[in-house]
Phi, psi and omega in degrees: 000129179276133183239131177265172178299132180199220181300328182271354180085189182300151179298145182306318181293319179296320178294318181296311180298316178300320178295318179295322176298312181299312181300316182291320179301313180294317181299327180273355177084018178266152172258175184295329178294317178303311181295317179301317179296320179295330183265348183078030178230170179279163177295333177296322178295319177299319177303315180296320176300313185293330177276347183084004181294323174244135178286144177270124179293162180301319181292322178291321178296322176299315179296319179297315180299317178295319180297319180278344182074037179234164174283154178305321182301337179307320185288345181254356180301137181087349182284329182304330179282348183265350181250174180297138179293150176282186183298326184260007183249148174275157174294143182229165176301136177290151178288132184271127180244012190274358181250149180283141175273106177240170177303322182290316181293324178292319179295321177301315179296326180285325183277330186307317181296342179282344180275154174291164178302320180295316179295321178298318179297318179297318179295316179297317178300317178299315180297318178299317180297317179297321178295316179296320178296321178295321179292322179294325181291331180288000000 
């Protein structure tokens, strides 16, 4: 069943693809205007694509993939864990879409694997402490 944005918000696949577009755009150093110009759309349209509010057509996704130099499948990576498993698949953790993709979160994700397991744990502990302090300040 195809679901449009409504009480439940944008469809999970549209949000996932939009997030992947946003992450790749930021990782490559482009802004929304750059991508919009390459696609022949406004930066506002790119914003809607990235939030999943507007679905990206197959031809636009093709253009985005060519602009970024990636395969179309790149935009769907990680999605298999977010949908119902098939007959031969086990249930898996759903893909988390609740955090904003910013330059900082993308850089954190890129740098984290370079740290040792102990260092990663320390960073996570620090982040948890900072979040708790922020919640206490509110």
